[in-house]
């Protein structure tokens, strides 16, 4: 890993994590600083299936999907740093802590998700992250989460 910040477009994201529509919740990941931090970008659009029922006439992105988008950003960050493209990486939530929602996220918003590694090391299975999701600089969600990396056998 060099000192140069890396990024992942949608094609690389899909080569790292198995999520697909309607549950792929990050469009690109930028400013990947090794295992330390990254920023995910999610363009929120009206055609996403959760808006049909959450809520009719007042579409709001469910908070749990914001937390999931933060986790997907962290998984891509670690996947890029570990060169996991096309390696069948699976990542599972173990816990979500200190989760707070501060602003509604609605169609037309661009969700910016900054994640940082709190604990974890290359080759390790259990990682802890902190994340903050914002829209136009205004906090929408903050949380800490722990995930297990199901690393493929060599």
mmCIF file of C-alpha atoms in Angstrom:
data_model
loop_
_atom_site.group_PDB
_atom_site.id
_atom_site.type_symbol
_atom_site.label_atom_id
_atom_site.label_comp_id
_atom_site.label_asym_id
_atom_site.label_seq_id
_atom_site.Cartn_x
_atom_site.Cartn_y
_atom_site.Cartn_z
ATOM 1 C CA UNK A 1 0.000 0.000 0.000
ATOM 2 C CA UNK A 2 1.401 3.364 -0.966
ATOM 3 C CA UNK A 3 0.854 6.712 0.706
ATOM 4 C CA UNK A 4 -1.434 7.692 -2.172
ATOM 5 C CA UNK A 5 -5.143 7.780 -1.398
ATOM 6 C CA UNK A 6 -7.112 5.289 -3.446
ATOM 7 C CA UNK A 7 -10.703 5.094 -4.652
ATOM 8 C CA UNK A 8 -13.188 2.447 -5.766
ATOM 9 C CA UNK A 9 -15.774 2.962 -8.494
ATOM 10 C CA UNK A 10 -18.962 0.889 -8.709
ATOM 11 C CA UNK A 11 -17.272 -1.830 -10.780
ATOM 12 C CA UNK A 12 -14.532 -2.351 -8.196
ATOM 13 C CA UNK A 13 -17.037 -2.179 -5.326
ATOM 14 C CA UNK A 14 -18.978 -5.056 -6.897
ATOM 15 C CA UNK A 15 -15.763 -7.072 -7.228
ATOM 16 C CA UNK A 16 -15.069 -6.635 -3.487
ATOM 17 C CA UNK A 17 -18.444 -6.973 -1.730
ATOM 18 C CA UNK A 18 -21.282 -9.278 -2.848
ATOM 19 C CA UNK A 19 -24.121 -6.767 -2.358
ATOM 20 C CA UNK A 20 -26.322 -6.033 -5.377
ATOM 21 C CA UNK A 21 -29.486 -4.070 -6.101
ATOM 22 C CA UNK A 22 -31.565 -3.377 -4.115
ATOM 23 C CA UNK A 23 -29.078 -3.686 -1.256
ATOM 24 C CA UNK A 24 -25.903 -2.192 -2.700
ATOM 25 C CA UNK A 25 -25.927 1.125 -0.856
ATOM 26 C CA UNK A 26 -22.675 2.818 -1.867
ATOM 27 C CA UNK A 27 -21.915 4.204 -5.336
ATOM 28 C CA UNK A 28 -18.212 4.964 -4.887
ATOM 29 C CA UNK A 29 -15.583 5.095 -2.183
ATOM 30 C CA UNK A 30 -12.941 7.825 -2.258
ATOM 31 C CA UNK A 31 -10.030 8.946 -0.104
ATOM 32 C CA UNK A 32 -9.198 5.377 0.909
ATOM 33 C CA UNK A 33 -6.259 5.685 3.277
ATOM 34 C CA UNK A 34 -5.166 2.066 3.626
ATOM 35 C CA UNK A 35 -6.970 0.408 6.521
ATOM 36 C CA UNK A 36 -7.441 3.709 8.361
ATOM 37 C CA UNK A 37 -10.248 5.715 6.735
ATOM 38 C CA UNK A 38 -12.361 6.259 3.639
ATOM 39 C CA UNK A 39 -15.377 8.182 2.384
ATOM 40 C CA UNK A 40 -18.324 6.507 0.689
ATOM 41 C CA UNK A 41 -20.749 8.338 -1.591
ATOM 42 C CA UNK A 42 -24.400 7.347 -2.024
ATOM 43 C CA UNK A 43 -26.647 9.192 -4.470
ATOM 44 C CA UNK A 44 -30.118 8.830 -2.971
ATOM 45 C CA UNK A 45 -32.766 8.409 -5.675
ATOM 46 C CA UNK A 46 -36.552 8.072 -5.613
ATOM 47 C CA UNK A 47 -36.503 4.758 -7.491
ATOM 48 C CA UNK A 48 -35.061 2.851 -4.510
ATOM 49 C CA UNK A 49 -37.532 0.213 -3.313
ATOM 50 C CA UNK A 50 -37.670 1.248 0.369
ATOM 51 C CA UNK A 51 -39.251 4.575 -0.611
ATOM 52 C CA UNK A 52 -42.444 2.792 -1.722
ATOM 53 C CA UNK A 53 -43.324 2.116 1.891
ATOM 54 C CA UNK A 54 -41.031 4.427 3.928
ATOM 55 C CA UNK A 55 -43.118 6.559 3.689
ATOM 56 C CA UNK A 56 -45.775 7.005 0.969
ATOM 57 C CA UNK A 57 -45.925 10.716 0.176
ATOM 58 C CA UNK A 58 -42.867 11.501 2.353
ATOM 59 C CA UNK A 59 -39.927 9.345 1.258
ATOM 60 C CA UNK A 60 -37.230 9.032 3.929
ATOM 61 C CA UNK A 61 -34.211 6.705 3.740
ATOM 62 C CA UNK A 62 -34.495 4.226 6.627
ATOM 63 C CA UNK A 63 -31.884 4.722 9.319
ATOM 64 C CA UNK A 64 -30.849 1.080 9.213
ATOM 65 C CA UNK A 65 -29.946 1.444 5.541
ATOM 66 C CA UNK A 66 -27.766 4.444 6.383
ATOM 67 C CA UNK A 67 -25.933 2.320 8.977
ATOM 68 C CA UNK A 68 -25.629 -0.478 6.385
ATOM 69 C CA UNK A 69 -24.204 1.992 3.838
ATOM 70 C CA UNK A 70 -21.559 3.021 6.391
ATOM 71 C CA UNK A 71 -20.686 -0.652 6.915
ATOM 72 C CA UNK A 72 -20.455 -1.282 3.167
ATOM 73 C CA UNK A 73 -18.089 1.692 2.900
ATOM 74 C CA UNK A 74 -15.867 0.174 5.610
ATOM 75 C CA UNK A 75 -15.937 -3.237 3.893
ATOM 76 C CA UNK A 76 -14.836 -1.676 0.593
ATOM 77 C CA UNK A 77 -12.054 0.240 2.358
ATOM 78 C CA UNK A 78 -10.671 -2.936 3.931
ATOM 79 C CA UNK A 79 -11.237 -4.876 0.699
ATOM 80 C CA UNK A 80 -9.232 -2.362 -1.322
ATOM 81 C CA UNK A 81 -6.440 -2.266 1.258
ATOM 82 C CA UNK A 82 -6.271 -6.095 1.340
ATOM 83 C CA UNK A 83 -6.573 -6.451 -2.456
ATOM 84 C CA UNK A 84 -9.765 -8.531 -2.114
ATOM 85 C CA UNK A 85 -11.230 -7.940 -5.595
ATOM 86 C CA UNK A 86 -12.700 -11.183 -6.980
ATOM 87 C CA UNK A 87 -11.857 -13.044 -3.746
ATOM 88 C CA UNK A 88 -15.398 -13.644 -2.361
ATOM 89 C CA UNK A 89 -15.074 -11.477 0.750
ATOM 90 C CA UNK A 90 -18.108 -11.615 3.040
ATOM 91 C CA UNK A 91 -18.619 -9.189 5.918
ATOM 92 C CA UNK A 92 -21.148 -9.640 8.727
ATOM 93 C CA UNK A 93 -22.441 -7.156 11.301
ATOM 94 C CA UNK A 94 -21.648 -8.158 14.870
ATOM 95 C CA UNK A 95 -22.867 -5.007 16.621
ATOM 96 C CA UNK A 96 -24.007 -1.441 16.089
ATOM 97 C CA UNK A 97 -23.360 0.927 18.991
ATOM 98 C CA UNK A 98 -23.936 4.590 19.814
ATOM 99 C CA UNK A 99 -26.114 4.969 16.713
ATOM 100 C CA UNK A 100 -27.839 8.331 16.432
ATOM 101 C CA UNK A 101 -29.861 9.892 13.633
ATOM 102 C CA UNK A 102 -29.828 13.675 13.281
ATOM 103 C CA UNK A 103 -31.314 14.503 9.875
ATOM 104 C CA UNK A 104 -33.682 12.923 7.390
ATOM 105 C CA UNK A 105 -32.131 11.635 4.161
ATOM 106 C CA UNK A 106 -34.432 12.029 1.171
ATOM 107 C CA UNK A 107 -34.334 11.472 -2.606
ATOM 108 C CA UNK A 108 -31.980 13.954 -4.260
ATOM 109 C CA UNK A 109 -29.552 13.967 -1.335
ATOM 110 C CA UNK A 110 -25.930 12.920 -1.700
ATOM 111 C CA UNK A 111 -24.947 10.945 1.377
ATOM 112 C CA UNK A 112 -21.265 11.257 2.307
ATOM 113 C CA UNK A 113 -20.100 8.508 4.669
ATOM 114 C CA UNK A 114 -16.784 8.875 6.478
ATOM 115 C CA UNK A 115 -15.530 5.745 8.213
ATOM 116 C CA UNK A 116 -12.483 5.166 10.391
ATOM 117 C CA UNK A 117 -11.017 1.972 11.758
ATOM 118 C CA UNK A 118 -11.094 1.849 15.543
ATOM 119 C CA UNK A 119 -9.682 -1.684 15.815
ATOM 120 C CA UNK A 120 -8.612 -4.276 13.286
ATOM 121 C CA UNK A 121 -5.569 -5.527 11.466
ATOM 122 C CA UNK A 122 -4.811 -7.124 8.098
ATOM 123 C CA UNK A 123 -5.797 -10.768 8.197
ATOM 124 C CA UNK A 124 -7.866 -10.250 11.354
ATOM 125 C CA UNK A 125 -11.473 -11.364 11.425
ATOM 126 C CA UNK A 126 -13.061 -8.847 13.822
ATOM 127 C CA UNK A 127 -12.920 -5.123 13.059
ATOM 128 C CA UNK A 128 -14.485 -2.109 14.747
ATOM 129 C CA UNK A 129 -15.266 1.115 12.902
ATOM 130 C CA UNK A 130 -16.738 4.529 13.590
ATOM 131 C CA UNK A 131 -18.757 6.298 10.959
ATOM 132 C CA UNK A 132 -20.487 9.585 10.271
ATOM 133 C CA UNK A 133 -22.926 10.117 7.403
ATOM 134 C CA UNK A 134 -23.638 13.674 6.279
ATOM 135 C CA UNK A 135 -25.667 15.512 3.667
ATOM 136 C CA UNK A 136 -24.237 18.869 2.586
ATOM 137 C CA UNK A 137 -22.103 18.929 5.733
ATOM 138 C CA UNK A 138 -25.059 18.289 8.061
ATOM 139 C CA UNK A 139 -24.865 15.102 10.175
ATOM 140 C CA UNK A 140 -27.487 12.502 9.297
ATOM 141 C CA UNK A 141 -26.142 9.530 11.285
ATOM 142 C CA UNK A 142 -23.250 8.579 13.513
ATOM 143 C CA UNK A 143 -22.427 5.165 14.911
ATOM 144 C CA UNK A 144 -19.809 2.623 15.838
ATOM 145 C CA UNK A 145 -20.070 -0.882 14.451
ATOM 146 C CA UNK A 146 -18.231 -4.154 14.657
ATOM 147 C CA UNK A 147 -17.985 -6.547 11.742
ATOM 148 C CA UNK A 148 -16.537 -9.957 11.071
ATOM 149 C CA UNK A 149 -14.550 -10.381 7.881
ATOM 150 C CA UNK A 150 -15.092 -13.845 6.442
ATOM 151 C CA UNK A 151 -11.814 -14.038 4.570
ATOM 152 C CA UNK A 152 -11.549 -16.589 1.772
ATOM 153 C CA UNK A 153 -9.072 -19.404 2.217
ATOM 154 C CA UNK A 154 -5.770 -18.902 0.446
#
